[in-house]
Every structure is written in C-alpha cells, then in structure tokens.
Coordinates of C-alpha atoms and ligand atoms in Angstrom, one line a residue:
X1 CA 20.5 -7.7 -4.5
X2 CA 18.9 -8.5 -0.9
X3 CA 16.6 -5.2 -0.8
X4 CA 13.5 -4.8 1.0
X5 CA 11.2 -5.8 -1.6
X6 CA 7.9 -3.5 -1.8
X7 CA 4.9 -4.6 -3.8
X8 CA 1.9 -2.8 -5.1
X9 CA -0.7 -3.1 -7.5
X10 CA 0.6 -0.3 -9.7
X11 CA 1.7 3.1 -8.5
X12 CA 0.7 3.6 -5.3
X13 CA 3.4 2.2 -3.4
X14 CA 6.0 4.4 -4.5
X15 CA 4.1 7.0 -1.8
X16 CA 5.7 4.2 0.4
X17 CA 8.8 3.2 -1.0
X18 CA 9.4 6.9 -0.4
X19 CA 8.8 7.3 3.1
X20 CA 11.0 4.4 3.6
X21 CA 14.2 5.2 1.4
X22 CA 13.8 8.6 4.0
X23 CA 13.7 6.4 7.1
X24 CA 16.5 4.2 5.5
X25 CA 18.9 5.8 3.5
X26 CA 21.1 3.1 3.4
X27 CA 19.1 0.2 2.5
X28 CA 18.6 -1.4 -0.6
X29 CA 14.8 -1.3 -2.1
X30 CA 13.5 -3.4 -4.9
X31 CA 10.0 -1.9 -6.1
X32 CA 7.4 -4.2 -7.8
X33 CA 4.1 -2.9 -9.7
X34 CA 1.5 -5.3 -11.0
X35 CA 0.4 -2.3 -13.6
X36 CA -0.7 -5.2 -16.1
X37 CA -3.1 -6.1 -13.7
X38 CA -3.9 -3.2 -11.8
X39 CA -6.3 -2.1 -10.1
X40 CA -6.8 -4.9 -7.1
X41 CA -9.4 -3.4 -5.3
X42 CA -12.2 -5.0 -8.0
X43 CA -11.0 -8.5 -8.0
X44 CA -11.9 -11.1 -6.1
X45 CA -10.3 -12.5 -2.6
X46 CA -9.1 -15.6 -4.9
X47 CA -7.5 -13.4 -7.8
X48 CA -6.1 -11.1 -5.2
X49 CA -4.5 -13.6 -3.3
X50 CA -3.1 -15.7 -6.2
X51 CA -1.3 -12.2 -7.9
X52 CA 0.0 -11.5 -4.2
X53 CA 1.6 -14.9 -4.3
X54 CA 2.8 -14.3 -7.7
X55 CA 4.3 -11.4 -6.4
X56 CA 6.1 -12.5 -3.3
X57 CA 7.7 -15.6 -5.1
X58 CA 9.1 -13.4 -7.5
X59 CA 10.8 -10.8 -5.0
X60 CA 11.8 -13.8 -3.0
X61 CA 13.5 -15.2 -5.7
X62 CA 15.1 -12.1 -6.7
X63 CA 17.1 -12.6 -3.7
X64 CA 14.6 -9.8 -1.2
X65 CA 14.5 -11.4 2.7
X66 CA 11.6 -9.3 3.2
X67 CA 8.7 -8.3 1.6
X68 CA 6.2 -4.8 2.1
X69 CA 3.1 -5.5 0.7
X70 CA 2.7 -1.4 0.2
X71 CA -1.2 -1.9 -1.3
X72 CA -4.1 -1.9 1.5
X73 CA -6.1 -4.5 -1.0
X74 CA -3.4 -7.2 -0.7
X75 CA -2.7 -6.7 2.8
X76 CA -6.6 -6.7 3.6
X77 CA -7.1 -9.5 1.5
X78 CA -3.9 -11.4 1.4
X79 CA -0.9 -11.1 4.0
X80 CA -2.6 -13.7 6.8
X81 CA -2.9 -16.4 4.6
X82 CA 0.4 -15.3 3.2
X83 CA 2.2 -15.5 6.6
X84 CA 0.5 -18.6 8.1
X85 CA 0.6 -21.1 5.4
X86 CA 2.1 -19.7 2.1
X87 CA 5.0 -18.7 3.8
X88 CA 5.7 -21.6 5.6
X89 CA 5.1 -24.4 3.0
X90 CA 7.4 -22.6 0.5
X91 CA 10.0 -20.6 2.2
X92 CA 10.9 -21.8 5.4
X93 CA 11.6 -19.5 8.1
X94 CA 14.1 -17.1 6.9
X95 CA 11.6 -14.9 4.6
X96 CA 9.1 -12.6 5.6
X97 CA 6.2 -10.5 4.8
X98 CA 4.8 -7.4 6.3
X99 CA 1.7 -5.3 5.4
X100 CA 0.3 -2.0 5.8
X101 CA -3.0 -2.9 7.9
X102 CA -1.5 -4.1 10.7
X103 CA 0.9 -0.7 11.7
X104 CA -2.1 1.8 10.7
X105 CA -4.7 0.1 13.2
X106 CA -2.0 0.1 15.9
X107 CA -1.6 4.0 16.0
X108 CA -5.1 5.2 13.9
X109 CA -7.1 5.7 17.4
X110 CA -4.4 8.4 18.8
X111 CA -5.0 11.0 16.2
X112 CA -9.2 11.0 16.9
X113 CA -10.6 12.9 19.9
X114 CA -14.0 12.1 18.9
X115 CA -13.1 8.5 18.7
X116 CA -15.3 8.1 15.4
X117 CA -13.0 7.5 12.2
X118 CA -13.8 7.6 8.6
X119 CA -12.0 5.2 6.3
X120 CA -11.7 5.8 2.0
X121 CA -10.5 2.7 0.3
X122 CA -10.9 0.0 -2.4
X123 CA -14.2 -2.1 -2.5
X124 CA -12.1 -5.0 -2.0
X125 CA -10.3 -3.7 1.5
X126 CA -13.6 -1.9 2.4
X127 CA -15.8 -5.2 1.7
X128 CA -12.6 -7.4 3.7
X129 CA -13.5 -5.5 6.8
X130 CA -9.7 -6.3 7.7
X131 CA -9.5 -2.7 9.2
X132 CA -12.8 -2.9 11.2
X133 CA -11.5 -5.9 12.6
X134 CA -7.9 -4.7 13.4
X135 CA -9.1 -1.3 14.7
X136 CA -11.4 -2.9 17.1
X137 CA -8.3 -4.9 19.2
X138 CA -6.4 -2.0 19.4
X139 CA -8.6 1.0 20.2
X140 CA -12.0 -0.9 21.1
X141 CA -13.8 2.3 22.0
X142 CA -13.5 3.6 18.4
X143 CA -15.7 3.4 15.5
X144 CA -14.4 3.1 11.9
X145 CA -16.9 4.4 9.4
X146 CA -15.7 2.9 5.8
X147 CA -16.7 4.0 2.3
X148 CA -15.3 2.3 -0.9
X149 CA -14.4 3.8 -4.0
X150 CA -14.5 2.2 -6.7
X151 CA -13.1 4.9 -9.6
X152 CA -10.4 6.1 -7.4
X153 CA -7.6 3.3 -8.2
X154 CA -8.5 3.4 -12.0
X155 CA -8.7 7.7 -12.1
X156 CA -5.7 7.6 -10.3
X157 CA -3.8 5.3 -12.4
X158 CA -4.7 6.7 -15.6
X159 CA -4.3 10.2 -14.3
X160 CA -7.7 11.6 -15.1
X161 CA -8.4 12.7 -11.4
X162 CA -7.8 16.3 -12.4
X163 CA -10.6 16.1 -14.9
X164 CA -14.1 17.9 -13.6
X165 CA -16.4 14.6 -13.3
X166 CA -13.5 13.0 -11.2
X167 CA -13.7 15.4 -9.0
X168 CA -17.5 15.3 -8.7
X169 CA -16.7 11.7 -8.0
X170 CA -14.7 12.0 -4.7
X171 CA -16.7 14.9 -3.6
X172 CA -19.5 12.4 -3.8
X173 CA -17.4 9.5 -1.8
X174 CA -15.7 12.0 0.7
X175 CA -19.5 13.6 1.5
X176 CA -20.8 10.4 1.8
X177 CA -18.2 8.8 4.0
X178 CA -19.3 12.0 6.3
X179 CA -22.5 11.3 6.4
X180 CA -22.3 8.2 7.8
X181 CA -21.5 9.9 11.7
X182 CA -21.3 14.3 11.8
X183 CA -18.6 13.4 14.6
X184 CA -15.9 12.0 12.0
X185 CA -12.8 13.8 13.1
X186 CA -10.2 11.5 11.3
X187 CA -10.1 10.1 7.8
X188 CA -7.7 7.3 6.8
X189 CA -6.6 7.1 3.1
X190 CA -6.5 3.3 3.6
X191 CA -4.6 2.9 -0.1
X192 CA -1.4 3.6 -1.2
X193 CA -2.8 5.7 -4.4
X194 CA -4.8 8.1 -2.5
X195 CA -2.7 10.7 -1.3
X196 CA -2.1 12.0 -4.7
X197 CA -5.6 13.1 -4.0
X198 CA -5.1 14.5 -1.0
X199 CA -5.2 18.4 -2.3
X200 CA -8.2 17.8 -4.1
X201 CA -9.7 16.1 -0.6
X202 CA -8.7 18.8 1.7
X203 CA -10.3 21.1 -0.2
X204 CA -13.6 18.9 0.2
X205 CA -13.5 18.5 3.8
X206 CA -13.6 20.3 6.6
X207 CA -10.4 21.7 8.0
X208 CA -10.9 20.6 11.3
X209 CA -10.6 16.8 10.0
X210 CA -7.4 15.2 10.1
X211 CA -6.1 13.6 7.1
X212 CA -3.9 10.6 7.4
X213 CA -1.7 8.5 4.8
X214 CA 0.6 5.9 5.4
X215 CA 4.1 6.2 4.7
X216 CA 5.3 7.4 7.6
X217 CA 3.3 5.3 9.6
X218 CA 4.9 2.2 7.6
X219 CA 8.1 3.3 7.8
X220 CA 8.5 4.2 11.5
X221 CA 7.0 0.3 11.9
X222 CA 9.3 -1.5 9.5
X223 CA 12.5 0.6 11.7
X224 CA 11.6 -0.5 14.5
X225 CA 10.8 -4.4 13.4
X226 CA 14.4 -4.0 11.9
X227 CA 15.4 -3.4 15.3
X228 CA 13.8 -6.0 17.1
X229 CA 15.0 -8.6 14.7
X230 CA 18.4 -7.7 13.9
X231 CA 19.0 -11.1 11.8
X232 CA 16.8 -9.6 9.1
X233 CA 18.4 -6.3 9.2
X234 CA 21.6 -7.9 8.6
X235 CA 20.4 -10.1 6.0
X236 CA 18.9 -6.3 4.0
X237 CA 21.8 -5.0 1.3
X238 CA 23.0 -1.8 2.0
X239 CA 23.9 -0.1 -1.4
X240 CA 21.6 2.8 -1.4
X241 CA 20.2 1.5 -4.2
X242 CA 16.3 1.0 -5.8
X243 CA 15.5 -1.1 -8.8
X244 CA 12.4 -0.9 -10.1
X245 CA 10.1 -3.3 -11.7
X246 CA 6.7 -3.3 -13.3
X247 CA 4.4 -6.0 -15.0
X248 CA 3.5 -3.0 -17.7
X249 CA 4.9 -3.9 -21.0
X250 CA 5.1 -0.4 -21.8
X251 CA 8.3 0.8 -19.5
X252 CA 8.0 4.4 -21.0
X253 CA 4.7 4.8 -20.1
X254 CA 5.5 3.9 -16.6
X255 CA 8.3 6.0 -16.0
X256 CA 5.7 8.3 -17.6
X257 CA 3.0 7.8 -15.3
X258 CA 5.7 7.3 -12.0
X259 CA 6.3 11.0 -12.2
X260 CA 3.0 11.8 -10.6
X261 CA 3.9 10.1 -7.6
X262 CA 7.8 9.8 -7.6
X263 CA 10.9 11.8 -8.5
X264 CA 11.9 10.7 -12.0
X265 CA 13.2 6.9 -12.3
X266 CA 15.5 6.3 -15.0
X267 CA 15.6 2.3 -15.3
X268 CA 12.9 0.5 -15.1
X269 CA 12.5 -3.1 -16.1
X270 CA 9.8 -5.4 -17.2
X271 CA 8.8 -8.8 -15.3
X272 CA 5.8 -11.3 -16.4
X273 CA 6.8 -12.8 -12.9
X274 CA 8.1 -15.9 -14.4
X275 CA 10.0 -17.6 -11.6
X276 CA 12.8 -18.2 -14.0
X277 CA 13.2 -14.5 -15.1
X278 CA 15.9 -12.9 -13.6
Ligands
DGL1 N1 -2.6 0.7 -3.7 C1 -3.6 -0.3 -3.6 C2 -4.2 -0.2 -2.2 O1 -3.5 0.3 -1.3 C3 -4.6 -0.2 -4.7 C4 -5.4 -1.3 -4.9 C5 -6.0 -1.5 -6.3 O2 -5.2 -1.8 -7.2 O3 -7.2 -1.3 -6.5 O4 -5.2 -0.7 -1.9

C-alpha cells in the first residue's frame, strides 16, 4: 500500500496516527513501532539516528512516499540529517520525511501571553535543544523552559503510571519544570507518549496553565503540506485503511498494551526491519 507511513518508538504515536486518520479519512496509514527497542529518549544521538534510518528504509520499502516521524526523540535527534543527506543518497527525490518539531515551534508562541513556556520531554530531545533552537526563529521573544523525564517513556510503556510512586514521579518533574520561571503559562508535552498522562498532569498544575499535545497540531500541518504539494498527495493510497506494525515479538501484548492509547487494533504484524521482509 502507498500510506503515509508513521513511526514511533513504541506507542506513542498512535496519539498521532489518530489525529490524522480524523483529519484524513480517506488516506491510507501504515503505523510502525520500534517496541523491541523502545524507549529512544535514553539512547544516544548515534543509536537514535541509526534505528530512525532503520525505520524509514523499511516504510519506504513498504511502498509509503511519505514518512511522519510521530516521536519528539527522533525528530529532535534525527530528521535533519535524515532530510539533507540520508534522504538524498538513498532515495532520490520522490520520498519524504516530516517530523513533529518543526510544526509545534511554528504555532507554540500563540498559545502563551506571558511568553515563558515550559517544555516536558525525553532526556534525549530535552539534551538536543532542537526545540530551544526552533522556538527561538519563530517566536524570538519567548523563552522555553525544558525539563526531561527520564521514567516517563518506560512508566508509560509498561503501564505502571497509575501506580502511587509514578505519580510522585511526575509531580516531581511537572513541579520542577515550574520552578524554573513562576510566569510559565504554557506547557508542551514534547513526546508523543505523554498525553496519556495528561489527567494525572492537570491535576498537578495549575488550572490557569495551558496544556498542549501534538496531534492536532501535526495533522493540521501535514494537510496543508498535502496541499501545497499535490504530487505527493496523489502519490498517498486512498483505501481508508491502517496496517499496523511493531518490532515487539509479542503481537498480543501489543494489541494488549495499544488499547491504552488506541481503539482496539485487530491485526498487527511483526517486522525485525529486514529490508527483504515484506
Ligand atoms: N514518543 C517518543 C517521543 O515523542 C518517545 C521517545 C522514547 O522512546 O523515549 O519522544
């Protein structure tokens, strides 16, 4: 199938694939998690970049014209390097990649009066600075206040971010991600896991703070590059259809695990990435 391919570490970027099947009915999606080798935001620029490759080939050669890199860690770390030379030494023109930094840190400054923003993401997209430096072409009078959090991915993925000492945990990060400026007015959840977290973080924070995720924010930005490049619009598959793949050996406990984030998915197939393995 020619879907839009959408890659994440693991889970997380079903809460994108979602927004986007809303925003696009009709198009054709092809998810891929790396659960076997989840969680991203530890690893090194190196690993992350290599596994993002990995990735990309593989949707590629699924027969995907585009690629969403729905994780903040490989986008941070990755999708540059991606689109200036990986992209261009192995797949010509016709392919492309988009992330998820680039369309928050065009529109992030409009939702803060205060101008002072609070970030929550991975070590690895925290220590990238990728949003720090994005943020500062497009709203230059704002500061981003960033804070990683290291247990998130893992409690998130294993689903133990119910339990009582998880919670003291993202109290802990959300308190001191505030404490860094007492005029924070806006909190990006710069990775695709977090807004299964986002009950247990509005009851942390004050109510006055906006909360943002991503998926509509990706979604209205992937429309309206459709639109501006209708040769890769018409090169998308229009089926209504999502196939979904994971690294995980274990399919059942990832259809298992899915539910937390996405309706129920009834077919899910395994992939070591193997460029062979169709
Ligand atoms: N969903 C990925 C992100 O947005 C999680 C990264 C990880 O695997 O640590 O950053």
């Amino acid at each position: 199938m020619q879907g839009i391919g959408v890659f994440d570490s693991g889970f997380g970027g079903l809460t994108i694939l979602e927004s986007l099947q809303e925003s696009m009915p009709e198009h054709d999606f092809m998810y891929l998690g790396d659960n076997a080798r989840t969680p991203y935001g530890d690893k090194s620029f190196e690993q992350v970049n290599q596994y993002t490759k990995e990735a990309i080939d593989w949707l590629f050669e699924q027969g995907c014209p585009l690629v969403i890199l729905a994780c903040n860690t490989a986008s941070a770390l990755a999708l540059r390097n991606i689109q200036q030379i990986h992209l261009k030494l192995n797949h010509g023109a016709k392919k492309r990649v988009l992330g998820v930094v680039r369309p928050t840190t065009e529109i992030i400054g409009n939702y803060s009066k205060t101008n002072k923003i609070g970030l929550l993401g991975t070590p690895a997209t925290v220590e990238s600075n990728s949003y720090g430096i994005e943020v500062k072409k497009f709203f230059p009078q704002v500061s981003l206040y960033q804070e990683a959090c290291p247990f998130w991915v893992p409690m998130i993925e294993e689903h133990t971010y119910e339990d009582a000492s998880s919670k003291i945990q993202i109290q802990k990060n959300c308190e001191a991600l505030l404490k860094k400026n007492k005029d924070i007015d806006t909190i990006l959840l710069a990775c695709t896991h977090y807004p299964i977290l986002l009950p247990i973080i509005e009851k942390i924070v004050p109510k006055e703070i906006r909360i943002v995720t991503q998926g509509d924010i990706v979604a209205k930005s992937l429309l309206e590059y459709l639109h501006r490049h209708p040769e890769m619009e018409n090169l998308i598959s229009k089926n209504k259809n999502t196939v979904f793949y994971t690294t995980e050996t274990d399919i059942e406990k990832f259809k298992e695990k899915s539910t937390h984030f996405y309706k129920a998915i009834s077919t899910v197939r395994h992939t070591n990435l193997d460029l062979n393995d169709t």
